[in-house]
Amino acid sequence: PNVNSDVVVNDLQQAVDHWEGGLKATCGAIVPEKTFWYLIDFKWNSGSWYYKSIDDCPGTIYINDINGSRKELRRCQVDDAQETLGVFLAPDGNTRQQQRKMQALATEWADCMRTGMIPKDDAWLAFHSTIWKSLTYPLPALNLSKADCEQIMRPILHYLLPAIGVCRNFPRSLVYSSEKYMGIGLKHLHSTQEIYRLKDLLSHVYRRTNMGKLYRNT
């Protein structure tokens, strides 16, 4: 049955109050300034479904802070990504903010490495032990295209390839090929993303973990 958004907001308010009460009973508290919420609803327009904006379905959630004062929680649009556990995620699935973060990390790393002169082996080690770890951490939660991944990697390769004694214009098919086939052995960010996704699907769905239930539901 259709559920009015007002009913959802009212039920959510009750859930939040119970949550806050449970935290208070165990000497915990919610920090309103660090807390946000979304309300997801849809409208039909010209033959397609669209997410409703905050103006389309207004609603407010309140919470008690550590001093017991009632505070209004920040509500975000469904396309407004917020950072959770180090990853920017939005309910509508867009990855724009996370892409910008990864692009900035890649550019900053390349600029910092470029200011110093380190041996080839150390440059190779620095790539795998620092920036590569930062870029691969959020991949299971993302759906970046191949072009997106190559754009993120561009500043890294422009520094890394010359740093290890390889022309920066070296064919990318060989850059991402294994040493067995005379390649450099770098892993493509997009391929790594898909491998991580497959590993999670195989591991969690089979074991019926909470993550596996989320996969099955979606």
Short mmCIF file of N, CA and C in Angstrom, two decimals, residues 77-206:
data_model
loop_
_atom_site.label_atom_id
_atom_site.label_comp_id
_atom_site.label_asym_id
_atom_site.label_seq_id
_atom_site.Cartn_x
_atom_site.Cartn_y
_atom_site.Cartn_z
N GLN A 77 19.34 16.42 0.70
CA GLN A 77 18.71 15.98 -0.53
C GLN A 77 19.23 14.59 -0.89
N VAL A 78 18.44 13.83 -1.65
CA VAL A 78 18.83 12.45 -1.95
C VAL A 78 20.07 12.36 -2.83
N ASP A 79 20.42 13.44 -3.53
CA ASP A 79 21.63 13.41 -4.36
C ASP A 79 22.82 14.07 -3.67
N ASP A 80 22.65 14.42 -2.40
CA ASP A 80 23.71 15.08 -1.62
C ASP A 80 24.47 14.01 -0.84
N ALA A 81 25.67 13.65 -1.31
CA ALA A 81 26.45 12.60 -0.67
C ALA A 81 27.05 13.11 0.64
N GLN A 82 27.03 12.26 1.64
CA GLN A 82 27.64 12.55 2.93
C GLN A 82 28.66 11.46 3.24
N GLU A 83 29.69 11.84 3.99
CA GLU A 83 30.78 10.91 4.27
C GLU A 83 30.43 10.01 5.45
N THR A 84 30.48 8.71 5.22
CA THR A 84 30.24 7.71 6.25
C THR A 84 31.33 6.66 6.19
N LEU A 85 32.07 6.50 7.28
CA LEU A 85 33.19 5.56 7.34
C LEU A 85 34.19 5.83 6.21
N GLY A 86 34.40 7.11 5.92
CA GLY A 86 35.42 7.48 4.94
C GLY A 86 34.99 7.45 3.49
N VAL A 87 33.69 7.19 3.23
CA VAL A 87 33.21 7.11 1.86
C VAL A 87 32.01 8.02 1.70
N PHE A 88 32.00 8.84 0.64
CA PHE A 88 30.86 9.70 0.34
C PHE A 88 29.81 8.90 -0.43
N LEU A 89 28.62 8.76 0.17
CA LEU A 89 27.55 7.99 -0.45
C LEU A 89 26.27 8.82 -0.45
N ALA A 90 25.49 8.65 -1.51
CA ALA A 90 24.20 9.33 -1.64
C ALA A 90 23.12 8.29 -1.92
N PRO A 91 21.90 8.47 -1.40
CA PRO A 91 20.83 7.49 -1.62
C PRO A 91 20.50 7.26 -3.09
N ASP A 92 20.70 8.26 -3.94
CA ASP A 92 20.38 8.04 -5.36
C ASP A 92 21.49 7.32 -6.11
N GLY A 93 22.59 7.00 -5.41
CA GLY A 93 23.65 6.19 -6.00
C GLY A 93 24.72 6.96 -6.74
N ASN A 94 24.64 8.28 -6.80
CA ASN A 94 25.68 9.03 -7.52
C ASN A 94 26.99 9.01 -6.75
N THR A 95 28.09 9.03 -7.48
CA THR A 95 29.42 8.93 -6.85
C THR A 95 30.26 10.19 -7.10
N ARG A 96 29.62 11.29 -7.45
CA ARG A 96 30.36 12.50 -7.84
C ARG A 96 31.28 12.99 -6.73
N GLN A 97 30.76 13.09 -5.51
CA GLN A 97 31.57 13.62 -4.41
C GLN A 97 32.74 12.70 -4.09
N GLN A 98 32.49 11.38 -4.11
CA GLN A 98 33.56 10.43 -3.83
C GLN A 98 34.61 10.47 -4.94
N GLN A 99 34.19 10.64 -6.19
CA GLN A 99 35.14 10.76 -7.29
C GLN A 99 36.02 11.99 -7.11
N ARG A 100 35.42 13.10 -6.71
CA ARG A 100 36.21 14.32 -6.49
C ARG A 100 37.22 14.12 -5.37
N LYS A 101 36.80 13.40 -4.32
CA LYS A 101 37.72 13.12 -3.22
C LYS A 101 38.89 12.26 -3.69
N MET A 102 38.60 11.22 -4.46
CA MET A 102 39.65 10.33 -4.94
C MET A 102 40.57 11.04 -5.92
N GLN A 103 40.00 11.91 -6.76
CA GLN A 103 40.80 12.68 -7.71
C GLN A 103 41.74 13.62 -6.97
N ALA A 104 41.23 14.24 -5.91
CA ALA A 104 42.06 15.16 -5.12
C ALA A 104 43.18 14.40 -4.41
N LEU A 105 42.88 13.21 -3.89
CA LEU A 105 43.91 12.40 -3.24
C LEU A 105 45.01 12.01 -4.22
N ALA A 106 44.60 11.61 -5.43
CA ALA A 106 45.57 11.20 -6.45
C ALA A 106 46.46 12.37 -6.85
N THR A 107 45.85 13.54 -7.04
CA THR A 107 46.62 14.72 -7.45
C THR A 107 47.57 15.16 -6.35
N GLU A 108 47.07 15.16 -5.11
CA GLU A 108 47.91 15.57 -3.98
C GLU A 108 49.09 14.61 -3.81
N TRP A 109 48.84 13.30 -3.93
CA TRP A 109 49.91 12.32 -3.78
C TRP A 109 50.98 12.53 -4.85
N ALA A 110 50.56 12.71 -6.09
CA ALA A 110 51.52 12.89 -7.18
C ALA A 110 52.33 14.17 -6.97
N ASP A 111 51.68 15.24 -6.54
CA ASP A 111 52.38 16.51 -6.32
C ASP A 111 53.40 16.37 -5.18
N CYS A 112 53.02 15.69 -4.11
CA CYS A 112 53.94 15.52 -2.97
C CYS A 112 55.13 14.66 -3.37
N MET A 113 54.88 13.59 -4.12
CA MET A 113 55.96 12.70 -4.53
C MET A 113 56.90 13.39 -5.51
N ARG A 114 56.34 14.26 -6.32
CA ARG A 114 57.13 14.93 -7.35
C ARG A 114 58.15 15.90 -6.75
N THR A 115 57.89 16.39 -5.55
CA THR A 115 58.79 17.37 -4.93
C THR A 115 60.07 16.73 -4.39
N GLY A 116 60.09 15.41 -4.29
CA GLY A 116 61.29 14.73 -3.79
C GLY A 116 61.87 13.79 -4.83
N MET A 117 63.08 13.39 -4.61
CA MET A 117 63.75 12.44 -5.51
C MET A 117 64.00 11.15 -4.73
N ILE A 118 63.29 10.11 -5.09
CA ILE A 118 63.47 8.83 -4.40
C ILE A 118 63.82 7.76 -5.43
N PRO A 119 64.46 6.69 -5.01
CA PRO A 119 64.83 5.61 -5.93
C PRO A 119 63.59 4.96 -6.57
N LYS A 120 63.81 4.29 -7.68
CA LYS A 120 62.71 3.67 -8.42
C LYS A 120 61.96 2.66 -7.55
N ASP A 121 62.70 1.83 -6.81
CA ASP A 121 62.04 0.82 -5.98
C ASP A 121 61.17 1.46 -4.91
N ASP A 122 61.64 2.58 -4.37
CA ASP A 122 60.87 3.26 -3.32
C ASP A 122 59.61 3.91 -3.90
N ALA A 123 59.70 4.43 -5.13
CA ALA A 123 58.52 5.01 -5.77
C ALA A 123 57.46 3.94 -6.00
N TRP A 124 57.90 2.77 -6.44
CA TRP A 124 56.99 1.65 -6.66
C TRP A 124 56.34 1.21 -5.34
N LEU A 125 57.15 1.13 -4.29
CA LEU A 125 56.64 0.74 -2.98
C LEU A 125 55.69 1.80 -2.43
N ALA A 126 56.03 3.07 -2.62
CA ALA A 126 55.18 4.15 -2.11
C ALA A 126 53.80 4.12 -2.76
N PHE A 127 53.76 3.81 -4.05
CA PHE A 127 52.47 3.74 -4.74
C PHE A 127 51.59 2.65 -4.14
N HIS A 128 52.14 1.46 -3.96
CA HIS A 128 51.33 0.34 -3.50
C HIS A 128 50.98 0.43 -2.01
N SER A 129 51.82 1.08 -1.23
CA SER A 129 51.59 1.11 0.22
C SER A 129 50.82 2.33 0.69
N THR A 130 50.65 3.33 -0.18
CA THR A 130 49.96 4.55 0.25
C THR A 130 48.73 4.84 -0.61
N ILE A 131 48.91 5.48 -1.75
CA ILE A 131 47.77 5.96 -2.52
C ILE A 131 46.89 4.83 -3.05
N TRP A 132 47.50 3.70 -3.42
CA TRP A 132 46.69 2.58 -3.93
C TRP A 132 45.74 2.06 -2.86
N LYS A 133 46.21 2.01 -1.61
CA LYS A 133 45.36 1.58 -0.51
C LYS A 133 44.20 2.56 -0.31
N SER A 134 44.49 3.85 -0.43
CA SER A 134 43.44 4.86 -0.25
C SER A 134 42.39 4.78 -1.34
N LEU A 135 42.82 4.48 -2.57
CA LEU A 135 41.88 4.44 -3.69
C LEU A 135 41.05 3.16 -3.71
N THR A 136 41.61 2.06 -3.25
CA THR A 136 40.88 0.79 -3.31
C THR A 136 39.94 0.59 -2.12
N TYR A 137 40.17 1.30 -1.03
CA TYR A 137 39.34 1.12 0.17
C TYR A 137 37.84 1.31 -0.12
N PRO A 138 37.41 2.39 -0.82
CA PRO A 138 35.97 2.58 -1.00
C PRO A 138 35.37 1.82 -2.18
N LEU A 139 36.17 1.12 -2.97
CA LEU A 139 35.67 0.53 -4.21
C LEU A 139 34.47 -0.40 -4.06
N PRO A 140 34.39 -1.26 -3.03
CA PRO A 140 33.22 -2.15 -2.94
C PRO A 140 31.89 -1.41 -2.83
N ALA A 141 31.93 -0.15 -2.40
CA ALA A 141 30.69 0.62 -2.23
C ALA A 141 30.39 1.52 -3.42
N LEU A 142 31.24 1.47 -4.47
CA LEU A 142 31.09 2.38 -5.59
C LEU A 142 30.73 1.65 -6.88
N ASN A 143 30.43 2.43 -7.90
CA ASN A 143 30.15 1.88 -9.22
C ASN A 143 30.77 2.81 -10.26
N LEU A 144 32.08 3.00 -10.16
CA LEU A 144 32.78 3.91 -11.07
C LEU A 144 32.91 3.28 -12.45
N SER A 145 32.81 4.11 -13.47
CA SER A 145 33.02 3.62 -14.83
C SER A 145 34.51 3.48 -15.11
N LYS A 146 34.83 2.81 -16.19
CA LYS A 146 36.23 2.65 -16.56
C LYS A 146 36.87 4.01 -16.82
N ALA A 147 36.12 4.90 -17.47
CA ALA A 147 36.64 6.25 -17.75
C ALA A 147 36.88 7.02 -16.45
N ASP A 148 35.98 6.87 -15.48
CA ASP A 148 36.16 7.54 -14.19
C ASP A 148 37.45 7.07 -13.52
N CYS A 149 37.68 5.76 -13.54
CA CYS A 149 38.87 5.19 -12.90
C CYS A 149 40.15 5.67 -13.58
N GLU A 150 40.13 5.74 -14.89
CA GLU A 150 41.32 6.18 -15.61
C GLU A 150 41.59 7.66 -15.38
N GLN A 151 40.52 8.44 -15.21
CA GLN A 151 40.70 9.86 -14.91
C GLN A 151 41.34 10.04 -13.54
N ILE A 152 40.92 9.24 -12.56
CA ILE A 152 41.49 9.32 -11.21
C ILE A 152 42.97 8.93 -11.23
N MET A 153 43.32 7.91 -12.02
CA MET A 153 44.69 7.40 -12.05
C MET A 153 45.63 8.27 -12.87
N ARG A 154 45.12 9.16 -13.72
CA ARG A 154 45.98 9.90 -14.65
C ARG A 154 47.12 10.65 -13.97
N PRO A 155 46.87 11.48 -12.94
CA PRO A 155 48.01 12.19 -12.31
C PRO A 155 49.00 11.25 -11.65
N ILE A 156 48.51 10.12 -11.14
CA ILE A 156 49.41 9.15 -10.51
C ILE A 156 50.36 8.55 -11.53
N LEU A 157 49.82 8.14 -12.67
CA LEU A 157 50.67 7.52 -13.70
C LEU A 157 51.64 8.53 -14.30
N HIS A 158 51.23 9.78 -14.40
CA HIS A 158 52.12 10.81 -14.95
C HIS A 158 53.35 11.00 -14.06
N TYR A 159 53.20 10.75 -12.76
CA TYR A 159 54.38 10.80 -11.90
C TYR A 159 55.06 9.44 -11.84
N LEU A 160 54.29 8.38 -11.61
CA LEU A 160 54.86 7.08 -11.28
C LEU A 160 55.68 6.47 -12.41
N LEU A 161 55.16 6.54 -13.63
CA LEU A 161 55.86 5.87 -14.73
C LEU A 161 57.27 6.43 -14.92
N PRO A 162 57.46 7.75 -15.06
CA PRO A 162 58.84 8.27 -15.16
C PRO A 162 59.68 7.96 -13.92
N ALA A 163 59.00 7.94 -12.74
CA ALA A 163 59.74 7.71 -11.50
C ALA A 163 60.33 6.31 -11.44
N ILE A 164 59.70 5.35 -12.12
CA ILE A 164 60.23 3.98 -12.12
C ILE A 164 60.99 3.68 -13.41
N GLY A 165 61.25 4.73 -14.21
CA GLY A 165 62.06 4.56 -15.41
C GLY A 165 61.30 4.15 -16.65
N VAL A 166 60.00 4.47 -16.71
CA VAL A 166 59.16 4.11 -17.85
C VAL A 166 58.59 5.39 -18.46
N CYS A 167 58.52 5.45 -19.78
CA CYS A 167 57.94 6.60 -20.46
C CYS A 167 56.48 6.77 -20.01
N ARG A 168 56.10 8.00 -19.69
CA ARG A 168 54.74 8.22 -19.21
C ARG A 168 53.69 7.95 -20.28
N ASN A 169 54.10 7.88 -21.55
CA ASN A 169 53.17 7.57 -22.63
C ASN A 169 53.19 6.08 -23.01
N PHE A 170 53.80 5.27 -22.16
CA PHE A 170 53.84 3.83 -22.40
C PHE A 170 52.42 3.32 -22.59
N PRO A 171 52.17 2.43 -23.56
CA PRO A 171 50.80 1.95 -23.83
C PRO A 171 50.14 1.43 -22.56
N ARG A 172 48.93 1.91 -22.32
CA ARG A 172 48.23 1.51 -21.09
C ARG A 172 47.89 0.03 -21.09
N SER A 173 47.75 -0.58 -22.25
CA SER A 173 47.49 -2.01 -22.30
C SER A 173 48.65 -2.80 -21.70
N LEU A 174 49.87 -2.26 -21.81
CA LEU A 174 51.03 -2.90 -21.21
C LEU A 174 51.24 -2.46 -19.77
N VAL A 175 50.87 -1.22 -19.47
CA VAL A 175 50.95 -0.75 -18.09
C VAL A 175 50.12 -1.65 -17.19
N TYR A 176 48.92 -2.03 -17.66
CA TYR A 176 48.02 -2.84 -16.85
C TYR A 176 48.11 -4.33 -17.16
N SER A 177 49.09 -4.72 -17.96
CA SER A 177 49.29 -6.14 -18.26
C SER A 177 50.22 -6.75 -17.22
N SER A 178 50.14 -8.06 -17.07
CA SER A 178 51.00 -8.74 -16.10
C SER A 178 52.43 -8.85 -16.64
N GLU A 179 53.36 -9.06 -15.73
CA GLU A 179 54.75 -9.21 -16.12
C GLU A 179 54.94 -10.44 -17.01
N LYS A 180 54.07 -11.42 -16.87
CA LYS A 180 54.15 -12.63 -17.69
C LYS A 180 54.05 -12.29 -19.18
N TYR A 181 53.29 -11.24 -19.48
CA TYR A 181 53.12 -10.82 -20.87
C TYR A 181 53.84 -9.50 -21.14
N MET A 182 54.96 -9.31 -20.45
CA MET A 182 55.85 -8.17 -20.65
C MET A 182 55.21 -6.83 -20.29
N GLY A 183 54.29 -6.88 -19.34
CA GLY A 183 53.68 -5.66 -18.85
C GLY A 183 54.34 -5.20 -17.57
N ILE A 184 53.85 -4.10 -17.03
CA ILE A 184 54.40 -3.54 -15.79
C ILE A 184 53.79 -4.22 -14.57
N GLY A 185 52.56 -4.66 -14.71
CA GLY A 185 51.93 -5.37 -13.60
C GLY A 185 51.05 -4.52 -12.71
N LEU A 186 50.74 -3.28 -13.12
CA LEU A 186 49.80 -2.46 -12.35
C LEU A 186 48.39 -3.00 -12.53
N LYS A 187 47.59 -2.90 -11.49
CA LYS A 187 46.19 -3.32 -11.57
C LYS A 187 45.32 -2.13 -11.98
N HIS A 188 44.38 -2.39 -12.86
CA HIS A 188 43.46 -1.33 -13.28
C HIS A 188 42.43 -1.11 -12.17
N LEU A 189 42.17 0.15 -11.84
CA LEU A 189 41.25 0.48 -10.75
C LEU A 189 39.85 -0.08 -11.01
N HIS A 190 39.41 -0.04 -12.26
CA HIS A 190 38.06 -0.52 -12.59
C HIS A 190 37.98 -2.03 -12.45
N SER A 191 38.99 -2.75 -12.92
CA SER A 191 39.02 -4.21 -12.77
C SER A 191 39.04 -4.60 -11.29
N THR A 192 39.82 -3.86 -10.51
CA THR A 192 39.90 -4.13 -9.08
C THR A 192 38.55 -3.93 -8.41
N GLN A 193 37.84 -2.87 -8.82
CA GLN A 193 36.50 -2.61 -8.28
C GLN A 193 35.56 -3.80 -8.53
N GLU A 194 35.57 -4.31 -9.76
CA GLU A 194 34.68 -5.42 -10.10
C GLU A 194 35.08 -6.70 -9.38
N ILE A 195 36.37 -6.94 -9.21
CA ILE A 195 36.83 -8.12 -8.47
C ILE A 195 36.37 -8.04 -7.02
N TYR A 196 36.51 -6.85 -6.40
CA TYR A 196 36.06 -6.68 -5.02
C TYR A 196 34.55 -6.93 -4.92
N ARG A 197 33.81 -6.44 -5.90
CA ARG A 197 32.36 -6.62 -5.87
C ARG A 197 31.98 -8.12 -5.96
N LEU A 198 32.65 -8.83 -6.87
CA LEU A 198 32.38 -10.26 -7.02
C LEU A 198 32.75 -11.03 -5.76
N LYS A 199 33.88 -10.67 -5.14
CA LYS A 199 34.30 -11.35 -3.91
C LYS A 199 33.27 -11.14 -2.80
N ASP A 200 32.75 -9.92 -2.69
CA ASP A 200 31.74 -9.64 -1.67
C ASP A 200 30.45 -10.41 -1.94
N LEU A 201 30.03 -10.44 -3.21
CA LEU A 201 28.82 -11.17 -3.55
C LEU A 201 28.96 -12.65 -3.21
N LEU A 202 30.07 -13.24 -3.63
CA LEU A 202 30.29 -14.67 -3.39
C LEU A 202 30.40 -14.98 -1.90
N SER A 203 31.09 -14.12 -1.17
CA SER A 203 31.33 -14.37 0.24
C SER A 203 30.09 -14.13 1.09
N HIS A 204 29.43 -13.00 0.93
CA HIS A 204 28.36 -12.61 1.84
C HIS A 204 27.01 -13.24 1.51
N VAL A 205 26.67 -13.32 0.22
CA VAL A 205 25.38 -13.92 -0.13
C VAL A 205 25.35 -15.39 0.24
N TYR A 206 26.43 -16.07 -0.02
CA TYR A 206 26.53 -17.50 0.29
C TYR A 206 26.41 -17.75 1.80
#
